[in-house]
XYZ file of C-alpha atoms in Angstrom:
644
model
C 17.168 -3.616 58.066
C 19.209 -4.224 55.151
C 19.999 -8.224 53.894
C 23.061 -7.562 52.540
C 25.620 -5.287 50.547
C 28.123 -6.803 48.148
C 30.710 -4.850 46.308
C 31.650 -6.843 42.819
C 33.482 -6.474 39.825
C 32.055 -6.893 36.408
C 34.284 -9.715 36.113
C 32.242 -12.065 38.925
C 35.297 -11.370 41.618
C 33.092 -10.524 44.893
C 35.692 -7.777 46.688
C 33.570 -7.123 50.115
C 30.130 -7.831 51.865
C 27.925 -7.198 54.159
C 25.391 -9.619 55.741
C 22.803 -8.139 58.069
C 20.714 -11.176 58.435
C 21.687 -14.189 60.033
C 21.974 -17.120 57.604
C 24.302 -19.127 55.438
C 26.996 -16.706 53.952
C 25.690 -17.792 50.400
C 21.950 -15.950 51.191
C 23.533 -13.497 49.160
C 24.153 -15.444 45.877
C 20.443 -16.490 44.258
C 19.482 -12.777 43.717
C 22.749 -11.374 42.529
C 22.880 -13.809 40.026
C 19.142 -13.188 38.969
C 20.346 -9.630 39.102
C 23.081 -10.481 36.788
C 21.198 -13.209 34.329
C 18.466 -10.643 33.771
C 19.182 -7.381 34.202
C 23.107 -6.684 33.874
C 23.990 -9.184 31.204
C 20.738 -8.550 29.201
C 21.221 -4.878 29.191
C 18.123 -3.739 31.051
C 19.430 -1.134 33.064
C 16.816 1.674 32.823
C 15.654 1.036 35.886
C 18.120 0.716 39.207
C 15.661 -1.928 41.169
C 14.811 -5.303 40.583
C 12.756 -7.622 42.620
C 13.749 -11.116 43.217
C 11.306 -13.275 44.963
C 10.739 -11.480 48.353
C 13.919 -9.260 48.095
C 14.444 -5.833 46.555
C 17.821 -5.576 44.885
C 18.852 -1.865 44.255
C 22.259 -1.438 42.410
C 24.718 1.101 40.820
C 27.067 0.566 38.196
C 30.740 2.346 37.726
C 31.822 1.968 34.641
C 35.747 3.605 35.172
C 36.513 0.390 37.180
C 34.043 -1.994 35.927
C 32.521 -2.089 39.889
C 28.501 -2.826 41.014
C 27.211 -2.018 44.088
C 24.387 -4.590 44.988
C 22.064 -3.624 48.360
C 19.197 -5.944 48.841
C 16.458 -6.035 51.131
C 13.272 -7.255 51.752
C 10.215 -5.421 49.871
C 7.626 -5.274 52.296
C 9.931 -2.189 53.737
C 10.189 0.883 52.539
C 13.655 1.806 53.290
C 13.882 5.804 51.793
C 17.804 5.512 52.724
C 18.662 3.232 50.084
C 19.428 5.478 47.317
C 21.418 8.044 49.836
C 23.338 4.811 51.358
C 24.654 3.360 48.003
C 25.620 6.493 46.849
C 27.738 7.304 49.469
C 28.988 3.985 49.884
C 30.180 3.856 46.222
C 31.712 7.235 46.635
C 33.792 6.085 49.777
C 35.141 2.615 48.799
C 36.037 4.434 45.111
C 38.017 7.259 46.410
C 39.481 4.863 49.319
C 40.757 2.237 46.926
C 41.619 4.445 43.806
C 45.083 4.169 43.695
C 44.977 0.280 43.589
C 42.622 0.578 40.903
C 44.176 2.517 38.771
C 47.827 1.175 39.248
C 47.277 -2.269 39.350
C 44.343 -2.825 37.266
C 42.926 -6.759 37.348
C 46.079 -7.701 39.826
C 44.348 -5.162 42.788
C 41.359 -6.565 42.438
C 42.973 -10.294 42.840
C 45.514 -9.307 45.762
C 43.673 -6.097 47.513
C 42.418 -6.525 50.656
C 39.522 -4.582 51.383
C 38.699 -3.842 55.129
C 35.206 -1.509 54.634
C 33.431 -2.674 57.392
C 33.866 0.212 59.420
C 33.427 2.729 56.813
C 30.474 0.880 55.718
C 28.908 0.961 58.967
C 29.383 4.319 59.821
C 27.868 5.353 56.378
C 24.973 2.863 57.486
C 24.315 4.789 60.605
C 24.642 8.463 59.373
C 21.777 7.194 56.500
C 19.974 6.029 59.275
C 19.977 9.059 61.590
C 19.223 11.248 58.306
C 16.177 9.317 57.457
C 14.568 9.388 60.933
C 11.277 10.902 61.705
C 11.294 14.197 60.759
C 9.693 17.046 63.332
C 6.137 17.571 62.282
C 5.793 21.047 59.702
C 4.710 24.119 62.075
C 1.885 26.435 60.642
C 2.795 29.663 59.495
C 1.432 32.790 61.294
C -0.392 35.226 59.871
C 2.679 37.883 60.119
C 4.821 35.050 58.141
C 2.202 34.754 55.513
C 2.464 36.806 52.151
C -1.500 38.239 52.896
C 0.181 39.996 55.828
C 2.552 42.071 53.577
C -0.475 43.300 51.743
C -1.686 47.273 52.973
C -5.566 47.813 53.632
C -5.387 50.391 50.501
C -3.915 47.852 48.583
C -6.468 45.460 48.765
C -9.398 48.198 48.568
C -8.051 48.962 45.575
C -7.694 45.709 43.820
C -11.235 44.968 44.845
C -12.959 48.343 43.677
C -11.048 47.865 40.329
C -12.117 43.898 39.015
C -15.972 45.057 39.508
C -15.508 48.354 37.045
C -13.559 46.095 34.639
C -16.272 43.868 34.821
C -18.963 46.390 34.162
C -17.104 47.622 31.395
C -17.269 44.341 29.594
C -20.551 43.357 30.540
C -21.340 46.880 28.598
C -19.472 45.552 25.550
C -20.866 42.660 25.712
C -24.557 43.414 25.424
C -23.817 46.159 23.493
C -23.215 43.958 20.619
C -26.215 42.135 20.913
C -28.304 45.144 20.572
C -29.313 46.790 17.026
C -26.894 48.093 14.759
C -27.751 52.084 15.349
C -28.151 51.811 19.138
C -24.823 50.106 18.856
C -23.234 52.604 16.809
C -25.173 55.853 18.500
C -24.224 55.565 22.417
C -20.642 54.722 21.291
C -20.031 57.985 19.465
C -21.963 59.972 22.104
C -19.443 59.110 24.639
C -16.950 60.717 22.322
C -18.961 63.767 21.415
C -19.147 64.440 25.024
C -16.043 65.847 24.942
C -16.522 68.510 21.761
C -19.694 69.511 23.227
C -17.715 70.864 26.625
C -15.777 72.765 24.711
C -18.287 74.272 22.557
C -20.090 75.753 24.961
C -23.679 76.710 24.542
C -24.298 74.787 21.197
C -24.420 71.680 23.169
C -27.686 70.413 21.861
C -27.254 70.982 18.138
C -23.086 69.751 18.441
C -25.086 65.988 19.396
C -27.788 66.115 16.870
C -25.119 66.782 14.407
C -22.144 64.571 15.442
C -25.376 61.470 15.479
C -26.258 62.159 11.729
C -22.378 61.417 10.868
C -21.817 58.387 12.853
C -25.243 57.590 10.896
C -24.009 58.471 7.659
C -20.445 56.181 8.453
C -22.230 53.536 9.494
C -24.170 53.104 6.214
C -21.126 53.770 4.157
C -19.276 50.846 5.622
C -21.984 48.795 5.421
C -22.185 49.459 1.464
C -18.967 48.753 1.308
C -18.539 45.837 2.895
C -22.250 44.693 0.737
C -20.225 46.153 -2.796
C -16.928 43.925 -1.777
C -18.946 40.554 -1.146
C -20.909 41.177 -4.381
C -17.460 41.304 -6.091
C -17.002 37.500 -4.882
C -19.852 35.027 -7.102
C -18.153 32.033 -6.328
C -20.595 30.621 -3.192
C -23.793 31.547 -5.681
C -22.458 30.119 -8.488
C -22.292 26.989 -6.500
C -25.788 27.683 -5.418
C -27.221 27.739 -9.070
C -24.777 24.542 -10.555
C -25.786 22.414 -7.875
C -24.097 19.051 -7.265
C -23.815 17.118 -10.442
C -22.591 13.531 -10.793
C -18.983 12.809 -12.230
C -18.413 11.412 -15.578
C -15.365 9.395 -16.064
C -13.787 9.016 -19.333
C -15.045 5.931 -21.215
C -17.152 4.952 -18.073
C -20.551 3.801 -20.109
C -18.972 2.345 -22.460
C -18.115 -1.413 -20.980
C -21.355 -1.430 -18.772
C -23.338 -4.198 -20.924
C -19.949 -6.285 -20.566
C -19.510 -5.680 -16.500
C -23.435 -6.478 -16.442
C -23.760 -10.016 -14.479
C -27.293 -9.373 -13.468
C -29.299 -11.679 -16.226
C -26.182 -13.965 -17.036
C -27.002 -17.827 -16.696
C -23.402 -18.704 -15.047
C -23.512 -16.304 -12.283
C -22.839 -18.562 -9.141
C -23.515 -21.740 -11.114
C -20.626 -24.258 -9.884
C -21.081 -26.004 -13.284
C -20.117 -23.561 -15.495
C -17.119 -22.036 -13.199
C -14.053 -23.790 -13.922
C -12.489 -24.957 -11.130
C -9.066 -23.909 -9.945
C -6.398 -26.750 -10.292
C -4.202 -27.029 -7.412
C -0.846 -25.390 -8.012
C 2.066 -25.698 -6.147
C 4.381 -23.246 -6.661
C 1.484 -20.880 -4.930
C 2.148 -22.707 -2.218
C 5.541 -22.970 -1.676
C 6.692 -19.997 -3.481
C 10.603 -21.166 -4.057
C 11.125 -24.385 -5.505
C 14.865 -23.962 -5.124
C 15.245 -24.110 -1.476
C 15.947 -26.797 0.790
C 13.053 -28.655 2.370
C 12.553 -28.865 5.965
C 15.236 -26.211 6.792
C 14.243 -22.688 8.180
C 16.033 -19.692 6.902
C 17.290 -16.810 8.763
C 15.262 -13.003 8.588
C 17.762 -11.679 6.347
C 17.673 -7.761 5.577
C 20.575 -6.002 3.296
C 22.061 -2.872 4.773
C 23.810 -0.350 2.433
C 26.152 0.709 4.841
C 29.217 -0.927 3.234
C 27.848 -0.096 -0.110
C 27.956 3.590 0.888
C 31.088 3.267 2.858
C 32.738 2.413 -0.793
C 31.587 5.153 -2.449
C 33.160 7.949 0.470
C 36.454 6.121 0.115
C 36.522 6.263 -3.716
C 35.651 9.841 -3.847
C 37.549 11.264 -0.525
C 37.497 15.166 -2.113
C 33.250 15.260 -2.706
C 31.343 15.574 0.217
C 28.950 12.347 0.612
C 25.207 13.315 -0.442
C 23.877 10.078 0.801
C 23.466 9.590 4.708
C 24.696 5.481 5.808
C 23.866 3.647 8.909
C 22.566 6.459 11.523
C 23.502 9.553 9.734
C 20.552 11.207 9.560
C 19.620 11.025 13.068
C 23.962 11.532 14.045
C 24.389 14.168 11.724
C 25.760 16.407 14.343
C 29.042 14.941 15.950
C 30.143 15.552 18.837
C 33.442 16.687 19.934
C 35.962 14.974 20.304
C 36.924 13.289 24.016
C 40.296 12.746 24.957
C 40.964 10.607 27.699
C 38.300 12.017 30.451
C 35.291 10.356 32.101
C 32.060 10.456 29.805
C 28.952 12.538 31.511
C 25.723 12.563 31.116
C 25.760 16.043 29.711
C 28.096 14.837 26.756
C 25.414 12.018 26.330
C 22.201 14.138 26.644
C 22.114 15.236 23.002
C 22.527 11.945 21.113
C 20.520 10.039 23.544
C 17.436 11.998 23.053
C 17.893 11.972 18.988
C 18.319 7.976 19.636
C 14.576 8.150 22.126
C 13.216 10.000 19.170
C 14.793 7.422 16.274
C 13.556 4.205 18.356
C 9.938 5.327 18.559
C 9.930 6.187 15.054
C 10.951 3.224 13.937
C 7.862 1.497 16.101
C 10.021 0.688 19.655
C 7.036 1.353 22.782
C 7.565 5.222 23.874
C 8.277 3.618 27.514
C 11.021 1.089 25.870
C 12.675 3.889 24.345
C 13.137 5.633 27.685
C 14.321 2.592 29.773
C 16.372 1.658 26.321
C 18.276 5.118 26.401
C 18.161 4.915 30.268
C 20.266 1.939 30.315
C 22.996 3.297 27.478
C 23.242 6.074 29.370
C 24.095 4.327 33.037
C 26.245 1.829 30.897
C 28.265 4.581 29.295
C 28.428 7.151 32.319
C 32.065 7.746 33.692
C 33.712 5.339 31.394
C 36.893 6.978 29.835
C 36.603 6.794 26.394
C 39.485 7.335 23.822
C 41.474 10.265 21.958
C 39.972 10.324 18.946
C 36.431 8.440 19.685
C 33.394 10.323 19.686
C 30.280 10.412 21.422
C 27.951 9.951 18.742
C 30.255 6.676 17.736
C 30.181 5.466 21.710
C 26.781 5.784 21.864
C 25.764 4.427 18.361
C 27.824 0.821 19.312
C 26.147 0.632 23.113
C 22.675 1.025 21.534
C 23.359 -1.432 18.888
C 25.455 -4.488 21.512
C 22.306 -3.938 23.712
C 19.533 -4.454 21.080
C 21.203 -7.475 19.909
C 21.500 -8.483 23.331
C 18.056 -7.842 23.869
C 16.652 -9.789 21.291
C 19.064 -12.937 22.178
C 16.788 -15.389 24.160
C 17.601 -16.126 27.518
C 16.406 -19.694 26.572
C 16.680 -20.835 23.394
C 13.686 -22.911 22.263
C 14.777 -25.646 19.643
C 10.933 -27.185 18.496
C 13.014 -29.839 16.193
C 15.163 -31.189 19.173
C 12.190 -31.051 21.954
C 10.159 -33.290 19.204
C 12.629 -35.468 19.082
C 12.763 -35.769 22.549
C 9.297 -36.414 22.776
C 9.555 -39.097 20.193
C 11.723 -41.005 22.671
C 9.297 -40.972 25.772
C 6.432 -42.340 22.810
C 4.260 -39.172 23.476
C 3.232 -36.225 20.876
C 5.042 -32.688 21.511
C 2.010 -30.262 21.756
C 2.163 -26.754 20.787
C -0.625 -23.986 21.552
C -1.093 -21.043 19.724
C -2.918 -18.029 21.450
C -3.572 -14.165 20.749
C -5.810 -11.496 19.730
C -8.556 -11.207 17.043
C -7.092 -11.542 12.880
C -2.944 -11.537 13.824
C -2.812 -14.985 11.661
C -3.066 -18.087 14.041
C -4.159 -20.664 11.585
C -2.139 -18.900 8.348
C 1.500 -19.355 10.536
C -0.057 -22.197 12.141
C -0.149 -23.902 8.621
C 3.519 -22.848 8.213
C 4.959 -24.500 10.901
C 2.943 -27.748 10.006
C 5.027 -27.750 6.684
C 7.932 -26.780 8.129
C 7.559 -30.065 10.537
C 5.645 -32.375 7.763
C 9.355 -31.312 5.759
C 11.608 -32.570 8.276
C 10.020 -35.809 8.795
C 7.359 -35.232 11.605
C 3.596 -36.220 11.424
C 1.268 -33.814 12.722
C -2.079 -34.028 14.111
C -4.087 -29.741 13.925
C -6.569 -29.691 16.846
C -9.617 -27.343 16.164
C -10.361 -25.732 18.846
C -11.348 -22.034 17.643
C -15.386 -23.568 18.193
C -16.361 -20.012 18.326
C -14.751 -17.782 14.858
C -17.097 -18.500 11.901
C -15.110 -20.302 8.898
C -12.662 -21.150 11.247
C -12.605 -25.142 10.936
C -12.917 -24.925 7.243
C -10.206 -22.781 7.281
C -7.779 -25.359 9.142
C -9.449 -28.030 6.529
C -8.651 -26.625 3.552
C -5.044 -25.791 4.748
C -4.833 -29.861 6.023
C -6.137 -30.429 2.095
C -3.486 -28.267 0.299
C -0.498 -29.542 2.943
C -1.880 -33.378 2.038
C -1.725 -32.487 -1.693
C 2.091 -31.149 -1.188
C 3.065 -34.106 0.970
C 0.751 -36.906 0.090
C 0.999 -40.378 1.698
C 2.267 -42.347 -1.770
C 5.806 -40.027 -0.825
C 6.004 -40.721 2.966
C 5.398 -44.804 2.942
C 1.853 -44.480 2.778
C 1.547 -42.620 6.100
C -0.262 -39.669 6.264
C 1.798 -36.688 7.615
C -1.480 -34.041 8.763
C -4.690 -34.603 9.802
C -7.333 -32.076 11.362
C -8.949 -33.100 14.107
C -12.300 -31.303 14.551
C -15.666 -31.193 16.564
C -17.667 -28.388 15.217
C -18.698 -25.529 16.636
C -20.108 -24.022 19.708
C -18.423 -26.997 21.894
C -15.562 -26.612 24.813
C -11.881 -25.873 23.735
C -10.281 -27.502 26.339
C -12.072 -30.747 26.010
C -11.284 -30.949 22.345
C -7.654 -30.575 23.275
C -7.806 -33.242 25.686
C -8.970 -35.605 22.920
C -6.737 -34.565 20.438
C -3.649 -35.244 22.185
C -4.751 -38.666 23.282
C -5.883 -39.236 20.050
C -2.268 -38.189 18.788
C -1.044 -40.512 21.572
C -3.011 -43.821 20.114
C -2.419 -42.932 16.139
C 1.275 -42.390 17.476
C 1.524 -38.697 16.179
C 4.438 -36.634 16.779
C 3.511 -33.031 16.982
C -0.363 -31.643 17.859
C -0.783 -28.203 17.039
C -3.520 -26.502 18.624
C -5.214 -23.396 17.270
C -7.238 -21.194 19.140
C -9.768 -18.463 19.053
C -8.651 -14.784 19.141
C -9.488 -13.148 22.165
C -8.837 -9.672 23.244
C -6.413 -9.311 26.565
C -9.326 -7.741 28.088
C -12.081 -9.710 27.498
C -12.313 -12.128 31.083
C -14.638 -14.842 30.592
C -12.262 -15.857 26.996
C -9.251 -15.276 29.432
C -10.572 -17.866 32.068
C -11.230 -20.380 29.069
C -7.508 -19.943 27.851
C -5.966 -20.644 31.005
C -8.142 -23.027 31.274
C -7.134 -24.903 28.110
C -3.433 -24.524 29.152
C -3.597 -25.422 33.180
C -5.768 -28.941 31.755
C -3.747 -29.977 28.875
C -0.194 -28.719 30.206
C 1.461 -28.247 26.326
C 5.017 -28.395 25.843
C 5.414 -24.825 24.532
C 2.564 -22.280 24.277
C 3.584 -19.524 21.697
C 1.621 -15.913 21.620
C 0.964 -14.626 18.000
C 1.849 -10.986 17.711
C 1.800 -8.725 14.908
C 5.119 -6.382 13.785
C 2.555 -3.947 12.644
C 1.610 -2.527 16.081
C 4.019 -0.312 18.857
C 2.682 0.525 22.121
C 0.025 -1.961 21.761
C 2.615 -4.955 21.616
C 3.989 -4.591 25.276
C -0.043 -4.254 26.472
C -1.372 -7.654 24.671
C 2.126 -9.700 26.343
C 1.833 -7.764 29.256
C -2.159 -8.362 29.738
C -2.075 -12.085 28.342
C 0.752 -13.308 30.509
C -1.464 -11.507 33.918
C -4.608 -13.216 32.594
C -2.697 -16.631 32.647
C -1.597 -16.364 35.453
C -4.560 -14.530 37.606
C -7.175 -17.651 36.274
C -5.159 -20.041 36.491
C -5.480 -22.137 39.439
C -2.117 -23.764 39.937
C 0.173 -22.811 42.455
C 2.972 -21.964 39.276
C 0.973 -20.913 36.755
C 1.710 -21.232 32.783
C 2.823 -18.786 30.834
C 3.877 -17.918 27.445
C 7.028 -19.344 26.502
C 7.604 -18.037 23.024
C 6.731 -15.320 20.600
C 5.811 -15.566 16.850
C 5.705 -12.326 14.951
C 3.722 -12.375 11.985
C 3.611 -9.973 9.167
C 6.991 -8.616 9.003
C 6.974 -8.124 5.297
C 4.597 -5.416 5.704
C 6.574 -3.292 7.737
C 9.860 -2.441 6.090
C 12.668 -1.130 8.407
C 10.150 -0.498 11.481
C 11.169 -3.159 13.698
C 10.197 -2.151 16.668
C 7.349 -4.424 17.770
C 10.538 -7.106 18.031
C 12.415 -5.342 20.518
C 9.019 -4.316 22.385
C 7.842 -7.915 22.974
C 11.245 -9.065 23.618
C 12.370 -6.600 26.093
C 9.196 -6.292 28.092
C 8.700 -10.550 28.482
C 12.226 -11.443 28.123
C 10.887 -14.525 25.967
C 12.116 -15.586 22.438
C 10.529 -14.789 19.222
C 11.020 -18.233 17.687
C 9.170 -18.031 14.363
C 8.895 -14.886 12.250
C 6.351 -14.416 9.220
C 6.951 -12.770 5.860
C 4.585 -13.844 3.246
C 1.655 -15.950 2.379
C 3.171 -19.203 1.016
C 4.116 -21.968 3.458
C 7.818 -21.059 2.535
C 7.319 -17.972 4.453
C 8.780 -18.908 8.014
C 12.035 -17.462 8.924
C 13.814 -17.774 12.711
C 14.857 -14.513 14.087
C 18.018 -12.774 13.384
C 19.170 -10.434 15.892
C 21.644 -8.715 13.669
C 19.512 -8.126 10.912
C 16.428 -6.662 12.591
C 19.103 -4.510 14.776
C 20.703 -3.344 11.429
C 16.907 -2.386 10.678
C 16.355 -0.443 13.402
C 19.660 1.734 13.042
C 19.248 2.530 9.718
C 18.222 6.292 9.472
């Protein structure tokens, strides 16, 4: 039993409808517009389903006259006439209301009337009837069976032929394990058999003889093979040197100097200098402006190379811009006809291949090309447009799309907000084992401390060796840049800290209403990597998160991994939600991807995270100075990705 069936353009204009459950006539309109909000308009299209609350929504596009076909239904049925029904139904109401289509354009959609309920119903029953209960399969007899076709001497002789063959290599085979001459003698025997027929009455001395030569061979080859193996005295001249120890140039000569052993200062803190505090290590460029938080910025030598074609017009262009390498072949040229998926085929799989190279999830890649493909199928493209070109600008408008949140998180504006209800804004960081929690966790402190906010680091990795010290010498150096004498004689971070070995989500608790009585703005807690497998570390997550209910809980990811990416979101966001106890669970809200200097042009991880969580990366880090904290650019990390 089917919910409904809308017909819509991909303008919003709802042209027919079908309702097949009793209700308000607006049942309809919460999961289209999910449909719409996160799968149409955020260019996930590789798969034609998508579940809405207890409703499946199945869809196809046509992209000639910008029409969707929405069916939705509930998903506790299995319904195998779905696909045939939409298909059909697409096919009808197109070739019924063509010529409106094509001659008036936007003004048929806005003045056609279109009476489909009878078509639509008949369609509905024919699926219906054609996905019935099928007669049950009969068994075949034996005279419809291939074993039947087979004659008695057939068989006979198949079978009396597998058991010689196997004699005849069970000879072989244990032939070779025997000695060399009873190896060698019964094989030539078999072929002296023959000469001896033939000769007649000399039959004993013709098999004396013929043994002595196949004697004779045999020890010829075998001196030959012992003369050629002589020849070689590479394996015994390795026998006699032995293995000897290098000697590097120079490499005894410093050894008194490198000697520490006996030396008085060796680990003496008296004698060390110590290291004065230096800021410029810290910050990295003086010349910027404080408390404001740059864009990832990457330069593209498209133009650059576009220049140098124009100037020389009559020299072919050495140098490959933008996607050459991986469009080197282009496609014909299509002049005003429908684009098919056969035209497509070619430069699609080139663009799969491209997007896992460059570190995009194999599975992404798929549902990536997927949805360029359904986008681009049976639109009519231009006379002198290409494929390659078509194809290259779909990928790149859904990547950026992609990688545009579908809720943008401002942290300076939600402080601020905060600020005015008199309570701290409290941000959790979680993720797996050495991805560089407390490092970016620093960051954003200075980022904050720069823009006027106090902030209050709660401790609450009790289980990581190092790790509070860690936090305490960062709260030391981020004191030393911002010390109280500059900010009225308030001081802007402070660690807050228990030890070790104690409960996470009771230290949170008190730091936040500790950050509530000192009259804080922003608590940042750190906590300890845990793998998305590991259950009991899970549990004591969601714990922290379901008891202290933060304002934004971020998940620290690195840009160095592919595949592994979409299982750490995917696992993490399950684990919240399977031990946590509330009805509505918590999950991540936001992404920060660490360690993107590292990785050049292989930008995949971004697209990876955002695509399979459909949540914002909101910080991005590129260094190891506090300067290092950048807010995601779509353009430039898709400008990364298409470069070949």
């Amino acid at each position: 039993m089917l919910d409904f069936f809308t017909i819509f353009s991909k303008g919003g204009l709802v042209l027919w409808c079908f309702q097949g459950v009793r209700g308000p006539a607006a049942a309809a309109t919460a999961p289209v517009n999910a449909l719409i909000r996160s799968v149409l308009l955020q260019e996930r299209g590789g798969n034609n389903s998508f579940t809405h609350e207890a409703l499946t929504l199945k869809y196809k596009l046509d992209n000639q006259f910008e029409l969707v076909f929405v069916v939705g239904f509930q998903k506790i049925l299995t319904l195998t006439y779905v696909d045939k029904l939409i298909d059909d139904v697409h096919k009808e109401f197109r070739d019924k209301y063509r010529n409106e289509f094509q001659q008036k354009g936007t003004l048929g959609l806005l003045n056609g009337t279109f009476d489909f309920k009878d078509d639509f119903m008949r369609l509905l029953r024919d699926a219906e009837e054609s996905s019935k209960v099928r007669p049950p399969t009969v068994m075949k007899t034996f005279e419809q069976s291939l074993k039947s076709q087979k004659t008695v001497k057939c068989m006979i002789e198949t079978r009396g032929e597998k058991p010689k063959e196997k004699v005849k290599n069970k000879k072989n085979k244990g032939s070779k394990k025997e000695g060399t001459e009873a190896v060698a003698a019964p094989g030539k025997a078999s072929v002296g058999d023959k000469q001896p027929s033939t000769a007649g009455d000399r039959e004993e001395l013709t098999k004396d003889e013929i043994l002595q030569k196949n004697r004779e061979e045999f020890f010829k080859r075998h001196m030959k093979a012992g003369e050629k193996s002589s020849k070689s005295p590479k394996p015994e001249a390795q026998k006699e040197k032995g293995k000897k120890p290098r000697v590097w140039d120079l490499g005894n000569s410093n050894a008194k100097v490198l000697d520490y052993s006996n030396s008085a200062t060796n680990g003496s803190t008296e004698a060390c200098p110590v290291e004065e505090f230096d800021p410029d290590t810290a910050l990295g460029d003086r010349n910027r402006e404080p408390g404001r938080l740059y864009d990832l910025e990457y330069e593209s030598d498209d133009e650059a190379e576009e220049e140098k074609v124009i100037q020389n017009p009559s020299k072919p262009s050495t140098k490959k811009g933008g996607l050459g390498g991986m469009f080197g072949m282009l496609k014909g040229l299509v002049g005003s006809k429908s684009l098919t998926r056969e035209d497509m085929d070619p430069v699609l799989e080139k663009m799969k291949d491209h997007l896992i190279a460059k570190n995009v999830a194999a599975e992404i890649a798929v549902q990536l090309c997927e949805s360029v493909a359904k986008k681009l199928e049976g639109k009519v493209m231009g006379t002198f447009t290409t494929v390659t070109s078509t194809v290259k600008q779909a990928l790149q408008e859904a990547l950026v799309q992609i990688l545009q949140p579908q809720r943008r998180v401002d942290v300076l504006r939600d402080v601020m907000d905060a600020q005015r209800h008199r309570r701290p804004y409290v941000v959790t960081f979680c993720g797996v084992n050495g991805v560089g929690k407390s490092t970016n966790l620093a960051k954003i402190s200075f980022w904050l401390i720069e823009n006027g906010f106090s902030v209050l680091i709660a401790a609450c990795d009790t289980f990581r060796a190092g790790a509070v010290e860690q936090l305490r010498t960062h709260t030391r150096r981020l004191n030393a840049l911002h010390p109280p004498e500059s900010h009225g004689g308030r001081t802007m971070v402070q660690l807050y800290e228990k030890g070790y070995g104690k409960d996470a989500a009771g230290i949170a608790m008190e730091a936040i209403s500790y950050a509530r009585n000192q009259g804080f703005d922003v608590v940042l807690v750190d906590t300890a990597g845990r793998m998305q497998d590991n259950a009991p570390l899970m549990t004591a997550l969601a714990k922290l998160i379901a008891v202290n209910a933060p304002d934004l809980v971020l998940f620290v990811g690195e840009a160095l991994v592919g595949n592994e990416a979409v299982d750490q979101l995917v696992k993490f966001n399950k684990a919240l939600a399977d031990h946590s106890m509330a009805q509505t669970p918590r999950l991540i809200d936001g992404i920060v991807l660490t360690k993107f200097d590292t990785i050049d042009d292989k930008v995949g991880a971004a697209i990876s995270m955002t695509y399979i969580t459909s949540k914002p990366i909101v910080f991005v880090g590129t260094g190891q100075t506090y300067c290092d904290l950048r807010s995601l650019n779509a353009k430039a990390v898709v400008a990364a990705l298409m470069k070949a």
